[in-house]
JSON list of C-alpha atoms and ligand atoms in Angstrom, two decimals:
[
{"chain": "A", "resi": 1, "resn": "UNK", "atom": "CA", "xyz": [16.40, 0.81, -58.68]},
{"chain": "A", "resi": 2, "resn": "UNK", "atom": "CA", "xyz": [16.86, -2.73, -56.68]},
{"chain": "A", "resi": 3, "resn": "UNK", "atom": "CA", "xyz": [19.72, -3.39, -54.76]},
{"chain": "A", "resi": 4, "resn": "UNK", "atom": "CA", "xyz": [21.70, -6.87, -56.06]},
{"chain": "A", "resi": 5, "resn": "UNK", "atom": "CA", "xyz": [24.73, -8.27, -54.03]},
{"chain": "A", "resi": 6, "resn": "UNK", "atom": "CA", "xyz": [27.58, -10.63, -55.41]},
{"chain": "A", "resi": 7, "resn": "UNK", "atom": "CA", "xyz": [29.45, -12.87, -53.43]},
{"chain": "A", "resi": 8, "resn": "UNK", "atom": "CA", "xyz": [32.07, -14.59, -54.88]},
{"chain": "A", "resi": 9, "resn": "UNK", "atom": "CA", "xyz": [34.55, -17.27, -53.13]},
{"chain": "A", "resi": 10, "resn": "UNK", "atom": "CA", "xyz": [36.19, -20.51, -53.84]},
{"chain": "A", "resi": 11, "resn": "UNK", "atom": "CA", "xyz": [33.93, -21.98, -51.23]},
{"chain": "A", "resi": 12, "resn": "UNK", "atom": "CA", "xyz": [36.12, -25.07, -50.74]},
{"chain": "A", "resi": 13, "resn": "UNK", "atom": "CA", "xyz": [34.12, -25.77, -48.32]},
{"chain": "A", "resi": 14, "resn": "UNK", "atom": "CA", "xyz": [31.86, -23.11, -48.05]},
{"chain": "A", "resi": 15, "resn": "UNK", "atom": "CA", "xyz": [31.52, -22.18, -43.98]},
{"chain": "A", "resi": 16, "resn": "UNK", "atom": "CA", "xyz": [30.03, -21.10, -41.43]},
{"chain": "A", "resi": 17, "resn": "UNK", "atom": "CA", "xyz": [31.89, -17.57, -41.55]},
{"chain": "A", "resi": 18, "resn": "UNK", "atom": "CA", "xyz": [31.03, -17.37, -45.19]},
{"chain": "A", "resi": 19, "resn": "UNK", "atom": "CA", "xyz": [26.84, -17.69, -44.06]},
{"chain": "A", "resi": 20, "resn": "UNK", "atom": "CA", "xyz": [27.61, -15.31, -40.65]},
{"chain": "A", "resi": 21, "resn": "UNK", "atom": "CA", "xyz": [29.24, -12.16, -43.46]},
{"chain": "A", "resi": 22, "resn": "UNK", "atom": "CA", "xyz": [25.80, -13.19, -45.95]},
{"chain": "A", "resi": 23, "resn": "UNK", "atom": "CA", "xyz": [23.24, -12.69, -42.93]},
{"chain": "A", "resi": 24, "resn": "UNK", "atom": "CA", "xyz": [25.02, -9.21, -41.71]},
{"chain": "A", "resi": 25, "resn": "UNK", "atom": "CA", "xyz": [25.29, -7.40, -45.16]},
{"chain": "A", "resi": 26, "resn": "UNK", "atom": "CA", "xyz": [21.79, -8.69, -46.23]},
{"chain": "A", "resi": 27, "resn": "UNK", "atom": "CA", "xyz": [20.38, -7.44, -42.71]},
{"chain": "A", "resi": 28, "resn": "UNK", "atom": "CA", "xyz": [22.38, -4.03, -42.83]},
{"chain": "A", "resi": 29, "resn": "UNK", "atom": "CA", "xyz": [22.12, -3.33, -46.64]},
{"chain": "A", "resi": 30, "resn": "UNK", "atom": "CA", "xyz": [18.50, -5.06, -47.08]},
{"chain": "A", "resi": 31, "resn": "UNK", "atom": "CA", "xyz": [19.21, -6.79, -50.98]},
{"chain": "A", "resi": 32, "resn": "UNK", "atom": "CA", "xyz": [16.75, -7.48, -53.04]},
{"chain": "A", "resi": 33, "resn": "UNK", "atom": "CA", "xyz": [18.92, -10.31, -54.20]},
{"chain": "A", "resi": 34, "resn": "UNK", "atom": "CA", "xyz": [22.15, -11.63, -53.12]},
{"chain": "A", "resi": 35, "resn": "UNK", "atom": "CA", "xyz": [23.73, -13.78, -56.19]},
{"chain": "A", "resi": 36, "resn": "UNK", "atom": "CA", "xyz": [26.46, -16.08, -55.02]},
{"chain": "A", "resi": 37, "resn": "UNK", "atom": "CA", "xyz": [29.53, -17.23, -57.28]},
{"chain": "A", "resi": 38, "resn": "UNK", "atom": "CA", "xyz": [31.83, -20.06, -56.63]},
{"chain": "A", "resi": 39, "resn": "UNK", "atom": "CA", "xyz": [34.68, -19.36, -58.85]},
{"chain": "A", "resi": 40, "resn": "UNK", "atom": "CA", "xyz": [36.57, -21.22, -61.75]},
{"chain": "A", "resi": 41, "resn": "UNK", "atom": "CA", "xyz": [40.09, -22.46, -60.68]},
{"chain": "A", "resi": 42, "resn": "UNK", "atom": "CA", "xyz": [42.17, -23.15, -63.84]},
{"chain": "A", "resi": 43, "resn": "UNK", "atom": "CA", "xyz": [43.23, -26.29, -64.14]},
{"chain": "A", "resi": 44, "resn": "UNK", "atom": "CA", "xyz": [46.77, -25.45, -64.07]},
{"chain": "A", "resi": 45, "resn": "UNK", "atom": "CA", "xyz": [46.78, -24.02, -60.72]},
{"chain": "A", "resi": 46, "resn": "UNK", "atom": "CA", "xyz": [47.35, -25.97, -57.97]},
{"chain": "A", "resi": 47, "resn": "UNK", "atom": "CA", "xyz": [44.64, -26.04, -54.72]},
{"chain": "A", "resi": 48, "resn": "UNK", "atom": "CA", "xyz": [45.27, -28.68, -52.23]},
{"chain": "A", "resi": 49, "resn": "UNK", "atom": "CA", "xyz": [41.99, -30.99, -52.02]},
{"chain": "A", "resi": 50, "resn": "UNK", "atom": "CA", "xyz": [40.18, -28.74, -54.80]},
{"chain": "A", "resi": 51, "resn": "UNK", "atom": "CA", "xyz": [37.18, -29.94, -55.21]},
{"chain": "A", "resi": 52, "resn": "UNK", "atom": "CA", "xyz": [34.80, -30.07, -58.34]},
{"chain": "A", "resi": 53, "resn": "UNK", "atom": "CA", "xyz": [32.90, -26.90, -59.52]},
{"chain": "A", "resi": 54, "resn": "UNK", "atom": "CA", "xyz": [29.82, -29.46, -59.31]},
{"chain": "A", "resi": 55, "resn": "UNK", "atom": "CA", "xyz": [30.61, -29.77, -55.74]},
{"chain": "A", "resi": 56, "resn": "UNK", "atom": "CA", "xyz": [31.58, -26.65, -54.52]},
{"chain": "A", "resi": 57, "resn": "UNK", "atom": "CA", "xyz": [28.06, -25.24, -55.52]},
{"chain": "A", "resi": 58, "resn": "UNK", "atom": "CA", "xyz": [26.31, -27.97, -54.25]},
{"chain": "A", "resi": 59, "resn": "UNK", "atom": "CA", "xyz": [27.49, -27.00, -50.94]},
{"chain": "A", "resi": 60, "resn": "UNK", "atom": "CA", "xyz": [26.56, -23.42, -51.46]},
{"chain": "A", "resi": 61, "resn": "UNK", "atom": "CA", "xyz": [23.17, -24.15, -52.49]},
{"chain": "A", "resi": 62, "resn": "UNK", "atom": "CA", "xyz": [22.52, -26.52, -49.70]},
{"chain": "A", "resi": 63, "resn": "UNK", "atom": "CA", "xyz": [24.52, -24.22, -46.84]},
{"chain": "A", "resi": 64, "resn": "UNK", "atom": "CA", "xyz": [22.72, -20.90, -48.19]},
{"chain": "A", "resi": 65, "resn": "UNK", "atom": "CA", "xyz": [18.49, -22.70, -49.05]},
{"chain": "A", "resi": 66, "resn": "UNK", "atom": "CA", "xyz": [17.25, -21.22, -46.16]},
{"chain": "A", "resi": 67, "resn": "UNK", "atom": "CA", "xyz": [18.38, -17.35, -46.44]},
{"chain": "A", "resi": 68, "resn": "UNK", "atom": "CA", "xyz": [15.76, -15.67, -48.57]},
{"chain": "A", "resi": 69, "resn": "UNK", "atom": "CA", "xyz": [16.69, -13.61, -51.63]},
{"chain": "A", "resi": 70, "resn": "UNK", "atom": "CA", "xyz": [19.53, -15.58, -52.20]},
{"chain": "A", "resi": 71, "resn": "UNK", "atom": "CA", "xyz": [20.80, -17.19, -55.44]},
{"chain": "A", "resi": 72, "resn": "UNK", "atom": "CA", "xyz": [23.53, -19.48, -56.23]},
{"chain": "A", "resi": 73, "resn": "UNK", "atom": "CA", "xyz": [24.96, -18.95, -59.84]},
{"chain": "A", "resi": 74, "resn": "UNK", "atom": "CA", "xyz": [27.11, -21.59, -61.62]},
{"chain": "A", "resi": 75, "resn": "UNK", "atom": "CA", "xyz": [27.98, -18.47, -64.19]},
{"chain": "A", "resi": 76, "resn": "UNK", "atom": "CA", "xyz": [31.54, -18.05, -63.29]},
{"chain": "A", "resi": 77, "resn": "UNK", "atom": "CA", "xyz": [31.67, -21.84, -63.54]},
{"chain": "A", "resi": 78, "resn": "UNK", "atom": "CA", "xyz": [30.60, -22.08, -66.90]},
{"chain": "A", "resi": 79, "resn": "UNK", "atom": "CA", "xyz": [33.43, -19.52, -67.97]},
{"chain": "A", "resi": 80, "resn": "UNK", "atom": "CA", "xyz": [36.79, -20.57, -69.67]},
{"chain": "A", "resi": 81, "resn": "UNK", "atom": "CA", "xyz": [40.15, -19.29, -68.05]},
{"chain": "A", "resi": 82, "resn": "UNK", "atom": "CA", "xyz": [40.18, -17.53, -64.51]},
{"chain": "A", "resi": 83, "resn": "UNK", "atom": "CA", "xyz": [37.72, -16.57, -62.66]},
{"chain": "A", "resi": 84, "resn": "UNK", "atom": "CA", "xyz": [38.32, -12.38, -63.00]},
{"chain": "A", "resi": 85, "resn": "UNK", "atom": "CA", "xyz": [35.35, -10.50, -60.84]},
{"chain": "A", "resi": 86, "resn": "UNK", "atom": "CA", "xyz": [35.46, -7.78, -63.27]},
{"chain": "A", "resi": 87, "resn": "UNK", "atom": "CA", "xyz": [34.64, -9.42, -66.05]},
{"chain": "A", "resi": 88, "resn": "UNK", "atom": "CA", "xyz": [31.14, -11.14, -64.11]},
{"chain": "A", "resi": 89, "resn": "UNK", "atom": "CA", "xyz": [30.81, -7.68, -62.95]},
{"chain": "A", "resi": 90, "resn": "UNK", "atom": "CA", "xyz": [30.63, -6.48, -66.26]},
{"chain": "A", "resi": 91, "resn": "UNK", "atom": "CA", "xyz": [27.90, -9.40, -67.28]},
{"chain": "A", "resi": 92, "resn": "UNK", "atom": "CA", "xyz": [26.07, -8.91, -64.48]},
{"chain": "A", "resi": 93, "resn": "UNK", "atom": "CA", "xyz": [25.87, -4.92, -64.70]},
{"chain": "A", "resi": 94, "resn": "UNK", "atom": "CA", "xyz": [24.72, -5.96, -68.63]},
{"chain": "A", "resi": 95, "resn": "UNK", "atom": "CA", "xyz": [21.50, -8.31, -67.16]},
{"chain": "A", "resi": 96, "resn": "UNK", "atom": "CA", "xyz": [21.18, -5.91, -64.40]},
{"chain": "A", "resi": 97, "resn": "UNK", "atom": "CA", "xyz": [21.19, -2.22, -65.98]},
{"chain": "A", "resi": 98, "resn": "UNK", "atom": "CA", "xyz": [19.21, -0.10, -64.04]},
{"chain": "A", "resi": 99, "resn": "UNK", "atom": "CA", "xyz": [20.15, -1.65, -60.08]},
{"chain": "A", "resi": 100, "resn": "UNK", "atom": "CA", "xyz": [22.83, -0.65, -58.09]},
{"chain": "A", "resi": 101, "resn": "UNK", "atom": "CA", "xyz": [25.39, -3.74, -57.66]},
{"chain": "A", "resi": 102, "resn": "UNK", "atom": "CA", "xyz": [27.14, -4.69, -54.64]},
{"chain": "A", "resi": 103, "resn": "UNK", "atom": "CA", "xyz": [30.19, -6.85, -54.43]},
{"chain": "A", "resi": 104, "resn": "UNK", "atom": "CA", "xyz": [30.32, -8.60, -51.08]},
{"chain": "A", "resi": 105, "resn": "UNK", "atom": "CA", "xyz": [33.87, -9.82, -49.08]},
{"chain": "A", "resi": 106, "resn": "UNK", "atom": "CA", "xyz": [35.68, -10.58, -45.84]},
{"chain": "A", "resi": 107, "resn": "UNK", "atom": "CA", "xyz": [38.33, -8.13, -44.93]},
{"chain": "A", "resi": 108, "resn": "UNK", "atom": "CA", "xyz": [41.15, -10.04, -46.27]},
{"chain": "A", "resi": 109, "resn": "UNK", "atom": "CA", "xyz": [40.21, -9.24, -49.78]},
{"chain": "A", "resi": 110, "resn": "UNK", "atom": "CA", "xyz": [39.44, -5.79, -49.07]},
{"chain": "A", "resi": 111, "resn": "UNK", "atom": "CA", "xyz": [42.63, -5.31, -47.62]},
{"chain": "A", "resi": 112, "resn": "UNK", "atom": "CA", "xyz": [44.15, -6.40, -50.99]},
{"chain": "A", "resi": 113, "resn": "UNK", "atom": "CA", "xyz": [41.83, -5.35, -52.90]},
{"chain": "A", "resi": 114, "resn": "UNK", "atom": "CA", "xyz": [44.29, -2.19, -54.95]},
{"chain": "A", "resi": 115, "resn": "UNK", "atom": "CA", "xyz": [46.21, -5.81, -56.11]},
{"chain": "A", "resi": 116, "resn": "UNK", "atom": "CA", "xyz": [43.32, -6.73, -57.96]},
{"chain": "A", "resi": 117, "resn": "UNK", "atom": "CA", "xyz": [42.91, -7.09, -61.55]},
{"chain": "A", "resi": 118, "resn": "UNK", "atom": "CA", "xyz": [41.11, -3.71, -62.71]},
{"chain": "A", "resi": 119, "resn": "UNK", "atom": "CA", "xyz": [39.75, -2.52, -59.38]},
{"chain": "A", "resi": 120, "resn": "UNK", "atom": "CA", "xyz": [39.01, 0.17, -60.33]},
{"chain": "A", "resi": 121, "resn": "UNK", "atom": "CA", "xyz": [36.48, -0.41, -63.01]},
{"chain": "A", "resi": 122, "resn": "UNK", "atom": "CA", "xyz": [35.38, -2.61, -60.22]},
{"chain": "A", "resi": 123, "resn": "UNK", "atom": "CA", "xyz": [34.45, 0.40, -58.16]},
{"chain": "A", "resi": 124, "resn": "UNK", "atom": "CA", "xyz": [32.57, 1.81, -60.81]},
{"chain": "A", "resi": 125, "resn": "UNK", "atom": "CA", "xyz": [30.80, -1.03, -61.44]},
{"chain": "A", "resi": 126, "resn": "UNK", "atom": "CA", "xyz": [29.81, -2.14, -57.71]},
{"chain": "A", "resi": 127, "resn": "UNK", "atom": "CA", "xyz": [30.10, -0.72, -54.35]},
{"chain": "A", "resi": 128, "resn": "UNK", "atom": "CA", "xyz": [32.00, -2.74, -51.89]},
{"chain": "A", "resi": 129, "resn": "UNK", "atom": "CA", "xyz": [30.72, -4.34, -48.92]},
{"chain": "A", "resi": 130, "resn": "UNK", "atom": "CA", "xyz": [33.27, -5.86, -46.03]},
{"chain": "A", "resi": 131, "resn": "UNK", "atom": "CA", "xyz": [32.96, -7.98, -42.88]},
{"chain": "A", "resi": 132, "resn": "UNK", "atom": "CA", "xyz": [35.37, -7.97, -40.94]},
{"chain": "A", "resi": 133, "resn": "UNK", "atom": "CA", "xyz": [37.22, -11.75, -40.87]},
{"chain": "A", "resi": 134, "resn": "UNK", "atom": "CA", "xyz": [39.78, -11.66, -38.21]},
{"chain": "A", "resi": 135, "resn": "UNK", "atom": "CA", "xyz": [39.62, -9.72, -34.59]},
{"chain": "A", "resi": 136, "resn": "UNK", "atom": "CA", "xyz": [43.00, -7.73, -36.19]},
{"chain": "A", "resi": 137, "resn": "UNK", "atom": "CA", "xyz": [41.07, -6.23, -39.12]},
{"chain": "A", "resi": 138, "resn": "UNK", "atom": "CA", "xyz": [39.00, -3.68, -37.22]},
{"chain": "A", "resi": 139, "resn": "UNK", "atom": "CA", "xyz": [36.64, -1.04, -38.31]},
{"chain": "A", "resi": 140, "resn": "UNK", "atom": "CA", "xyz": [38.59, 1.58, -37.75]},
{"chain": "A", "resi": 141, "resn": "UNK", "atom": "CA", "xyz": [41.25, -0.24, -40.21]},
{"chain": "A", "resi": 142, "resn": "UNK", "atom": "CA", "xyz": [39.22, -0.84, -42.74]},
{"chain": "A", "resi": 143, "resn": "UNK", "atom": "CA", "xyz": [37.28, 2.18, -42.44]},
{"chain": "A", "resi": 144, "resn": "UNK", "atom": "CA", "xyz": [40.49, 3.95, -42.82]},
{"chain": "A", "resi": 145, "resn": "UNK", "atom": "CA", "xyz": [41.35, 1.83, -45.66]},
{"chain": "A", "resi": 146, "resn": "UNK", "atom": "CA", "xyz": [37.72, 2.24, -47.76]},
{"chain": "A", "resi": 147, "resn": "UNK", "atom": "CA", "xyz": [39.13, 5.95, -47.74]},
{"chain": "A", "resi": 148, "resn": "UNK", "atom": "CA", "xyz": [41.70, 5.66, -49.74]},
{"chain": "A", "resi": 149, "resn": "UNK", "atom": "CA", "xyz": [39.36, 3.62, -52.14]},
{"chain": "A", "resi": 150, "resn": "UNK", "atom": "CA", "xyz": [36.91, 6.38, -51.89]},
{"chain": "A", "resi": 151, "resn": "UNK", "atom": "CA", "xyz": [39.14, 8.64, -53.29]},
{"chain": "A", "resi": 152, "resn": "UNK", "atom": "CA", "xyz": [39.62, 6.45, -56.12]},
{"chain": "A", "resi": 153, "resn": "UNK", "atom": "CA", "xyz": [35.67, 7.27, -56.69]},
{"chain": "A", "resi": 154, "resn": "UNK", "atom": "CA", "xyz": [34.69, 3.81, -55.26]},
{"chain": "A", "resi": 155, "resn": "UNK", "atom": "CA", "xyz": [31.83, 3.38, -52.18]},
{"chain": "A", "resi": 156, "resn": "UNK", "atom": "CA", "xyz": [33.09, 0.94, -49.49]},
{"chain": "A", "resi": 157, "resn": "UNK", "atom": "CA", "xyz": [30.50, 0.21, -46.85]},
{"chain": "A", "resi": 158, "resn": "UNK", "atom": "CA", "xyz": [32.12, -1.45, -43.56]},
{"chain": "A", "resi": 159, "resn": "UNK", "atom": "CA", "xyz": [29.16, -3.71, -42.10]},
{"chain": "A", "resi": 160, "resn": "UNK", "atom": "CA", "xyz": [30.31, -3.57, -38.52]},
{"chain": "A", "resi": 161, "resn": "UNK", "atom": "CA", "xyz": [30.29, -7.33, -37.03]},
{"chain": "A", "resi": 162, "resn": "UNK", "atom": "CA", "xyz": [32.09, -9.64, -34.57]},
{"chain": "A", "resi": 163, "resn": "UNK", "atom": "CA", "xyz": [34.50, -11.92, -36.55]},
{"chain": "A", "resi": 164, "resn": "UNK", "atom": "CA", "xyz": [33.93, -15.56, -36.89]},
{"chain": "A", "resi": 165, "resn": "UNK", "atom": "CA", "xyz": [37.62, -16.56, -37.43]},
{"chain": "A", "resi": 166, "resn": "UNK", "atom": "CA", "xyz": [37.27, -20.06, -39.67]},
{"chain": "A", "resi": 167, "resn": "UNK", "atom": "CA", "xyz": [39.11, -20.58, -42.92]},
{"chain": "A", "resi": 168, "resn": "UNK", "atom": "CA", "xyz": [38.33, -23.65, -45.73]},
{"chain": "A", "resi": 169, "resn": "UNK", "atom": "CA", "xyz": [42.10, -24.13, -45.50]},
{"chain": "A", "resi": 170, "resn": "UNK", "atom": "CA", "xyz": [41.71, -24.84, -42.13]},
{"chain": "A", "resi": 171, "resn": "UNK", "atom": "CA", "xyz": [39.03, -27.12, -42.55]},
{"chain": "A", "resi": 172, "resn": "UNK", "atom": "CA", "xyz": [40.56, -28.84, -45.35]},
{"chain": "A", "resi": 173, "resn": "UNK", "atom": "CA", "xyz": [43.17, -29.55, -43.22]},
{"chain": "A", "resi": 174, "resn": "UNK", "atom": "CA", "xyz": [40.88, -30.84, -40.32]},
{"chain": "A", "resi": 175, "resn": "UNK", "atom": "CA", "xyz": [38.79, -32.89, -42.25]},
{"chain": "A", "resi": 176, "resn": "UNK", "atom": "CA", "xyz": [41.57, -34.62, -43.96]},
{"chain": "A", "resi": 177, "resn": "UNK", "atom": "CA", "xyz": [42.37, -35.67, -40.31]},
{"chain": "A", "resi": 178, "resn": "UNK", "atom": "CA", "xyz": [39.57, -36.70, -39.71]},
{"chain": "A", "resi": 179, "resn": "UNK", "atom": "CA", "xyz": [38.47, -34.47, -37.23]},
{"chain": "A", "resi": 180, "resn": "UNK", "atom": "CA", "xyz": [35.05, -33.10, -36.34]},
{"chain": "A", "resi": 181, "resn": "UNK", "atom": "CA", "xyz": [34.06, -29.57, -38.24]},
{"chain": "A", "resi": 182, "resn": "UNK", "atom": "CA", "xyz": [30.57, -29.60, -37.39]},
{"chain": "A", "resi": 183, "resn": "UNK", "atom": "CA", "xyz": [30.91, -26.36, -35.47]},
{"chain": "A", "resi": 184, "resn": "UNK", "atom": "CA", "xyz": [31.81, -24.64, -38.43]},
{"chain": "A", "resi": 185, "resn": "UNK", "atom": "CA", "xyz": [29.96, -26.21, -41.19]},
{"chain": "A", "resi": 186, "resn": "UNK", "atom": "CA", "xyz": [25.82, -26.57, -42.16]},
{"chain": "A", "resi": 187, "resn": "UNK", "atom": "CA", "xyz": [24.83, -29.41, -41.47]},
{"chain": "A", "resi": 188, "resn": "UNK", "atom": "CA", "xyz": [23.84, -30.54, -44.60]},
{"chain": "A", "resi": 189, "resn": "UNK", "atom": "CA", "xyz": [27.15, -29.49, -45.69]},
{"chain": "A", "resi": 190, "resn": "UNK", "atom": "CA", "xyz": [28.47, -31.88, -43.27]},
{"chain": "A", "resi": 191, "resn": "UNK", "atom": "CA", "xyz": [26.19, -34.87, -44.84]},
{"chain": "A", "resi": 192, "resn": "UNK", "atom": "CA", "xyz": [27.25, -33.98, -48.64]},
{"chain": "A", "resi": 193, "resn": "UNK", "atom": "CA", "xyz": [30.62, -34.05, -47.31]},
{"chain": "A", "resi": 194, "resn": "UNK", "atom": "CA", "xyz": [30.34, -37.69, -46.02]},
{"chain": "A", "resi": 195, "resn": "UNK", "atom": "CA", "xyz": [27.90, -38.99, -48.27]},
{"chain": "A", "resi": 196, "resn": "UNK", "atom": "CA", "xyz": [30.41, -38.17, -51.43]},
{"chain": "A", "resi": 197, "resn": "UNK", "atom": "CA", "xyz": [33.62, -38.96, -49.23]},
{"chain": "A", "resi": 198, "resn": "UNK", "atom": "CA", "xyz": [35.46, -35.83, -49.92]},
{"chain": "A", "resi": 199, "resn": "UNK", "atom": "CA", "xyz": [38.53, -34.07, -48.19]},
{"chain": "A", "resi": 200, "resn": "UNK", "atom": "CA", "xyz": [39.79, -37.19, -47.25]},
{"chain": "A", "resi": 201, "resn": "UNK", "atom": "CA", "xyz": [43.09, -38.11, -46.95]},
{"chain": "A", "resi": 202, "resn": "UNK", "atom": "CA", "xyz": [45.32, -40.26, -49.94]},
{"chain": "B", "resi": 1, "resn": "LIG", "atom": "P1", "xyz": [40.64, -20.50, -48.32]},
{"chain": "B", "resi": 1, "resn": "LIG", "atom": "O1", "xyz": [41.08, -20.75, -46.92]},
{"chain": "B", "resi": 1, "resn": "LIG", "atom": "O2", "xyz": [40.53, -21.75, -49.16]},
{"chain": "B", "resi": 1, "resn": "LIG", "atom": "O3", "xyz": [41.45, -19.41, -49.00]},
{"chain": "B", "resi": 1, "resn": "LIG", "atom": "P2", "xyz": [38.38, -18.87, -47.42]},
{"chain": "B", "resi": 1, "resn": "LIG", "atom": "O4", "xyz": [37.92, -19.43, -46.12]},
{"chain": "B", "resi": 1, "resn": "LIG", "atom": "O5", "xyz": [39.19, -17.61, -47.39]},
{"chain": "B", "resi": 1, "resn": "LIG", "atom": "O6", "xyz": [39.12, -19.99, -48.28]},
{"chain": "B", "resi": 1, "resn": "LIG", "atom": "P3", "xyz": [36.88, -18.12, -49.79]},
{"chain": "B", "resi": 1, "resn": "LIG", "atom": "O7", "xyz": [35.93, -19.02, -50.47]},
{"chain": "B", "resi": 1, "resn": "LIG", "atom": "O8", "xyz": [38.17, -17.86, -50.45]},
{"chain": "B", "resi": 1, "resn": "LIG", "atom": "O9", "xyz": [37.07, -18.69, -48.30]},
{"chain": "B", "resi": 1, "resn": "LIG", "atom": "O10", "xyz": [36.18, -16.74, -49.43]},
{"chain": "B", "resi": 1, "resn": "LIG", "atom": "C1", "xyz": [35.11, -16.17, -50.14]},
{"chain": "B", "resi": 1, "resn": "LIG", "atom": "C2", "xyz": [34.78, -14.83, -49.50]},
{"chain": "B", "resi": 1, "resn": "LIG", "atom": "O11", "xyz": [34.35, -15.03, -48.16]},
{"chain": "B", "resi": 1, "resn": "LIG", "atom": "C3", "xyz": [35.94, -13.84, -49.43]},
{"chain": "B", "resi": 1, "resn": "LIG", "atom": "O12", "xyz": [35.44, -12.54, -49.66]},
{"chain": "B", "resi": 1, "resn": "LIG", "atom": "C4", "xyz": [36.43, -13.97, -48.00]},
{"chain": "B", "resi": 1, "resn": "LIG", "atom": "O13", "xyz": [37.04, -12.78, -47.52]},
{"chain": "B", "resi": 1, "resn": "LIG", "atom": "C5", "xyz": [35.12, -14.23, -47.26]},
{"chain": "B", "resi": 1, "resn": "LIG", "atom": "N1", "xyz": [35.33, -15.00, -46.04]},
{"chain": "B", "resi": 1, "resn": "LIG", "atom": "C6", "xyz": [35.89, -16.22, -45.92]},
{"chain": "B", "resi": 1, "resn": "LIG", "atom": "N2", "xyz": [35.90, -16.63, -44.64]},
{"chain": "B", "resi": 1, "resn": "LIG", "atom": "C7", "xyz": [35.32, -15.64, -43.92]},
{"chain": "B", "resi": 1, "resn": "LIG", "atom": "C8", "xyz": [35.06, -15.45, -42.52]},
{"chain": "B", "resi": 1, "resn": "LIG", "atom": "N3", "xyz": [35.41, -16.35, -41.62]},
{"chain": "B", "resi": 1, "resn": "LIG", "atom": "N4", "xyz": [34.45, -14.30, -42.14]},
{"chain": "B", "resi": 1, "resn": "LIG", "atom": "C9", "xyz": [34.11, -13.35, -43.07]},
{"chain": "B", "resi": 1, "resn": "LIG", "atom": "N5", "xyz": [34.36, -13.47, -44.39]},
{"chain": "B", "resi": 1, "resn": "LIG", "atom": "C10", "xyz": [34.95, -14.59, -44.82]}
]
């Protein structure tokens, strides 16, 4: 049985923070393959400065080429309506049958996670891996919270890490002024950025 991890995210821009949780769970949990999904966004709902599909996974290819075993999927893309994990769950657990599935996130999703749309076929379908995000979410906090998902049947595995506190909102916001992001962004990321013109202001 392989091991395959899912990542999903909006990735608008995908960050450093987003490559920093990739490297830990894929050195503590050893994939065979990590699939990464940026997500639909109906158009309906509205993102400050959201960028293209096209884009958005772009950047994830170029920001994730050089870790091995890793795959970035335009599936949820190519869907119609939101962007449900569940349901590419579901697809991928059909294509994968016979590996275990991991679904890969930051703390802040975890920590929401009961609000989600049919979590718990979610924890039958993949067992959860978190990062922590932000120095507040600590492993004792979420280890304490994977309990109480445990009981629901699910696995949660707590990848013990240093946070690397960087939003895209924030960056949106600093690259709309302007400002220099380079600490937090691939470098290529940086030159797609510039060389399409995006996040700009007006
Ligand atoms: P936004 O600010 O636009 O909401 P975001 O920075 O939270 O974006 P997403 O694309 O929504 O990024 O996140 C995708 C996944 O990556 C989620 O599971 C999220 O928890 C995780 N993540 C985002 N930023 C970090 C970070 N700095 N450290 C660890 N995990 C992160």
């Amino acid at each position: 049985m392989g091991k395959i991890g899912f990542f999903g995210g909006t990735f608008n821009p995908v960050h450093k923070g987003h490559k920093k949780l990739l490297e830990s769970v894929i050195r503590a949990l050893q994939f065979d393959k990590v699939i990464v999904l940026p997500s639909r966004v109906p158009p309906h709902k509205q993102v400050d400065g959201l960028l293209s599909g096209k884009d958005r996974l772009n950047m994830c290819k170029l920001a994730f080429a050089d870790i091995k075993g890793v795959e970035v999927s335009d599936w949820e893309l190519r869907q119609s309506g939101k962007s449900y994990s569940v349901l590419t769950l579901r697809h991928f657990k059909s294509e994968y049958p016979d590996d275990k599935l991991y679904f890969i996130m930051g703390s802040d999703m975890l920590l929401s996670f009961h609000e989600w749309y049919c979590y718990e076929e979610i924890l039958k379908l993949a067992s959860l891996v978190c990062v922590s995000r932000k120095n507040e979410d600590t492993t004792s906090l979420l280890l304490s919270y994977a309990k109480t998902l445990e009981q629901k049947g699910g696995e949660v595995i707590i990848v013990p890490e240093e946070p690397f506190e960087v939003s895209s909102t924030e960056l949106r916001d600093k690259l709309k002024k302007g400002q220099d992001c380079s600490c937090y962004l691939d470098k290529n990321v940086v030159q797609y950025i510039e060389a399409n013109n995006l996040y700009h202001e007006g």
